[in-house]
Coordinates of C-alpha atoms and ligand atoms in Angstrom, one line a residue:
M231 CA -0.4 -6.9 24.1
D232 CA -3.7 -5.5 23.6
N233 CA -4.2 -3.7 20.0
K234 CA -7.6 -2.6 20.5
S235 CA -8.7 1.4 21.0
T236 CA -9.3 1.0 24.7
N237 CA -7.8 3.7 26.4
T238 CA -5.4 5.1 23.4
A239 CA -5.6 8.5 21.1
F240 CA -8.2 6.1 18.7
E241 CA -11.2 5.3 21.1
P242 CA -13.2 9.1 20.5
H243 CA -13.1 8.2 16.9
G244 CA -15.1 4.9 17.3
L245 CA -12.5 2.7 15.0
K246 CA -13.5 -0.7 14.4
E247 CA -11.2 -3.4 13.9
Y248 CA -11.3 -4.8 10.4
I249 CA -8.1 -6.8 9.8
S250 CA -5.7 -7.6 13.2
T251 CA -2.6 -6.9 13.6
D252 CA -1.8 -11.4 13.4
A253 CA -3.6 -11.6 10.3
I254 CA -1.6 -8.5 8.7
R255 CA 1.7 -10.2 9.8
G256 CA 1.0 -13.9 8.3
R257 CA -0.4 -12.3 5.2
V258 CA 2.9 -10.3 5.0
A259 CA 4.7 -13.6 5.3
E260 CA 3.0 -15.3 3.0
L261 CA 3.6 -12.4 -0.2
A262 CA 7.1 -12.3 1.1
A263 CA 7.2 -15.9 0.1
A264 CA 5.5 -15.7 -3.3
I265 CA 7.4 -12.7 -4.2
E266 CA 10.7 -15.0 -3.2
K267 CA 9.9 -18.1 -5.3
D268 CA 9.1 -16.0 -8.3
I269 CA 12.0 -14.0 -8.3
L270 CA 14.4 -16.5 -7.4
G271 CA 18.0 -16.3 -8.6
R272 CA 16.9 -12.3 -10.2
E273 CA 17.8 -8.8 -8.7
A274 CA 15.1 -6.7 -7.7
V275 CA 14.2 -3.5 -6.5
L276 CA 11.2 -3.2 -4.5
V277 CA 9.8 0.5 -4.8
A278 CA 7.3 2.0 -1.9
N279 CA 4.6 4.4 -3.0
L280 CA 5.0 6.8 -0.2
K281 CA 3.5 7.5 2.2
G282 CA 0.5 4.8 2.7
S283 CA 2.7 2.0 2.1
F284 CA 5.4 2.8 4.4
V285 CA 4.4 0.0 7.3
F286 CA 3.6 -2.8 4.9
F287 CA 7.0 -1.9 2.7
A288 CA 8.7 -2.1 6.4
D289 CA 7.3 -5.5 7.1
L290 CA 7.3 -6.9 3.4
V291 CA 11.1 -6.0 3.3
R292 CA 12.1 -7.4 6.3
A293 CA 10.4 -10.8 5.4
I294 CA 12.3 -11.0 2.1
S295 CA 15.4 -12.8 2.8
R296 CA 16.2 -15.2 0.1
L297 CA 16.5 -12.1 -2.9
D298 CA 19.4 -9.6 -3.1
I299 CA 17.2 -6.3 -3.3
T300 CA 17.0 -2.7 -3.4
L301 CA 14.6 -0.2 -2.1
D302 CA 13.6 3.2 -3.2
F303 CA 10.4 5.3 -2.5
L304 CA 8.2 7.7 -4.4
S305 CA 5.5 9.7 -3.7
T306 CA 2.2 10.3 -5.1
E307 CA -1.0 12.6 -4.3
S308 CA -4.1 12.0 -5.1
Y309 CA -6.3 12.1 -2.3
R310 CA -8.6 14.7 -0.3
G311 CA -10.5 13.5 2.5
T312 CA -11.8 9.9 1.0
E313 CA -12.3 10.8 -2.5
S314 CA -10.0 10.4 -5.0
T315 CA -9.3 13.9 -7.3
G316 CA -8.8 11.4 -10.1
V317 CA -5.1 13.2 -11.8
V318 CA -2.2 11.1 -9.8
R319 CA 0.6 13.8 -9.0
I320 CA 4.1 12.2 -8.6
T321 CA 5.4 14.6 -5.6
R322 CA 8.6 12.4 -4.9
D323 CA 10.7 10.4 -8.0
L324 CA 12.9 7.7 -7.7
G325 CA 16.4 7.9 -6.4
L326 CA 18.0 5.1 -8.0
S327 CA 18.4 3.8 -12.3
V328 CA 15.6 1.3 -11.9
S329 CA 16.3 0.6 -15.8
G330 CA 16.6 -2.6 -17.3
R331 CA 15.6 -3.9 -13.8
T332 CA 12.5 -5.9 -12.5
V333 CA 10.8 -3.6 -10.3
I334 CA 8.4 -4.3 -7.5
L335 CA 5.7 -1.7 -6.9
V336 CA 4.4 -2.1 -3.6
E337 CA 0.8 0.3 -2.9
D338 CA -1.2 -0.1 0.5
I339 CA -4.4 0.1 -1.3
L340 CA -5.5 -0.4 -5.0
D341 CA -8.7 1.6 -5.1
T342 CA -9.7 3.2 -8.1
G343 CA -6.8 1.8 -9.9
L344 CA -5.5 5.4 -11.1
T345 CA -2.4 5.4 -8.9
M346 CA -1.3 2.2 -9.6
D347 CA -2.2 2.4 -13.3
H348 CA -0.7 6.0 -13.5
L349 CA 2.8 4.8 -11.7
V350 CA 3.2 1.2 -14.1
H351 CA 3.3 3.2 -17.0
Y352 CA 5.4 6.1 -15.8
L353 CA 7.9 3.6 -14.2
Y354 CA 7.9 1.6 -18.1
S355 CA 7.8 4.9 -20.1
N356 CA 10.6 7.4 -17.5
H357 CA 12.5 4.9 -16.1
Q358 CA 12.7 2.0 -18.7
A359 CA 11.8 -0.8 -15.9
H360 CA 12.6 -3.9 -17.5
E361 CA 9.2 -5.9 -15.8
V362 CA 7.1 -3.9 -13.1
R363 CA 5.2 -6.3 -10.9
T364 CA 2.9 -4.8 -8.5
C365 CA 2.0 -5.7 -4.3
V366 CA -1.4 -4.6 -2.6
L367 CA -1.4 -5.3 0.9
L368 CA -5.6 -4.5 0.2
D369 CA -7.6 -4.6 -2.8
K370 CA -10.8 -2.9 -3.4
P371 CA -12.3 -4.0 -6.5
S372 CA -15.3 -2.8 -6.6
R373 CA -14.2 0.7 -7.0
R374 CA -11.8 -0.1 -9.8
R375 CA -12.2 2.7 -12.4
V376 CA -9.2 1.3 -14.6
N377 CA -8.9 -2.6 -15.9
I378 CA -5.8 -3.7 -13.4
S379 CA -4.9 -6.2 -11.0
P380 CA -2.1 -6.6 -8.3
D381 CA 0.4 -9.2 -8.9
Y382 CA 0.8 -9.9 -5.5
R383 CA -2.8 -9.0 -2.8
G384 CA -2.8 -9.1 0.9
F385 CA -6.1 -8.9 1.7
E386 CA -10.0 -8.2 -0.7
I387 CA -11.7 -5.8 1.1
D388 CA -15.4 -4.6 0.8
N389 CA -15.7 -0.3 -0.3
S390 CA -15.7 0.8 3.2
F391 CA -12.6 3.5 3.9
V392 CA -9.9 2.1 6.1
V393 CA -7.5 3.2 7.8
G394 CA -4.5 2.0 10.1
Y395 CA -0.9 0.2 9.3
G396 CA 0.1 3.4 7.2
L397 CA -3.2 4.2 5.7
D398 CA -4.3 7.4 6.3
Y399 CA -7.7 9.8 6.7
N400 CA -6.2 13.8 6.5
E401 CA -3.1 12.3 7.9
Q402 CA -4.2 10.7 10.5
F403 CA -4.1 7.2 12.0
R404 CA -1.1 6.0 10.2
N405 CA 0.1 5.0 13.7
L406 CA -2.5 2.0 14.1
P407 CA -1.2 -1.1 13.9
Y408 CA -4.3 -3.0 12.3
I409 CA -6.5 -2.0 9.7
G410 CA -9.5 -0.2 11.1
V411 CA -12.9 1.8 9.7
I412 CA -14.2 4.9 11.1
N413 CA -17.6 4.9 12.4
P414 CA -19.0 7.9 11.0
S415 CA -21.3 8.5 13.8
A416 CA -18.2 9.1 16.0
N417 CA -17.7 12.9 16.3
P418 CA -13.9 13.6 17.4
E419 CA -14.0 17.1 16.8
Ligands
IMP727 P1 -6.6 4.8 -6.2 O1 -5.4 5.6 -7.0 O2 -7.5 5.0 -6.2 O3 -5.9 3.2 -6.2 O4 -6.0 5.1 -4.9 C1 -4.9 4.7 -4.5 C2 -4.2 5.6 -2.7 O5 -5.5 6.4 -2.4 C3 -3.8 4.8 -2.0 O6 -2.3 4.5 -2.6 C4 -3.9 5.3 -0.6 O7 -3.8 6.7 -0.7 C5 -6.0 6.1 -1.3 N1 -6.9 5.4 -0.5 C6 -7.7 4.7 -1.2 N2 -8.4 4.2 -0.3 C7 -8.5 4.4 0.8 C8 -8.8 3.9 2.2 O8 -9.4 3.1 2.3 N3 -8.0 4.4 3.2 C9 -6.7 5.4 3.1 N4 -6.8 5.3 1.7 C10 -7.3 4.8 0.6

């Protein structure tokens, strides 16, 4: 199947493929195997920070078959367009108790690091997690504003603004099946 933007609603945006569907699939399997190896024999709660991580999370949890895991979700807001506001707001909290448990916090992308840093502290202090590990599909270390690095990382990327595979630009492109970059000279409107 052709995943490129030819003859799709994405075409007018001048999207360029940055990481292919196949490359993502292979890396997600490796991340799942690494998590299984580290947590083997223990239980973990995998927590997705919505919305951006929803596709990654769905693929990751289905690639984990050797662990007893439970799943939960929270949501945060910090972005307007392509710029972080620097203030992280939790707009949906966990439904399950993670008190005394191992949590694997799953994020689409680690950019300034403000969201992940805030959530890790929040899970320890407000939810009394025993241990919080972090798993991100994408990491932009050059953009970091706090000292944090993920326990599990899919791909390190440069500081391009990327979309697709759950990631959005103003709520668009989440359904793109690969990671793409928008051509700034294309004008969809
Ligand atoms: P941070 O707090 O700056 O690390 O940003 C984390 C959140 O910003 C992510 O969960 C994304 O939702 C969003 N974000 C950061 N960079 C990008 C990008 O390149 N494309 C889409 N969303 C992004």
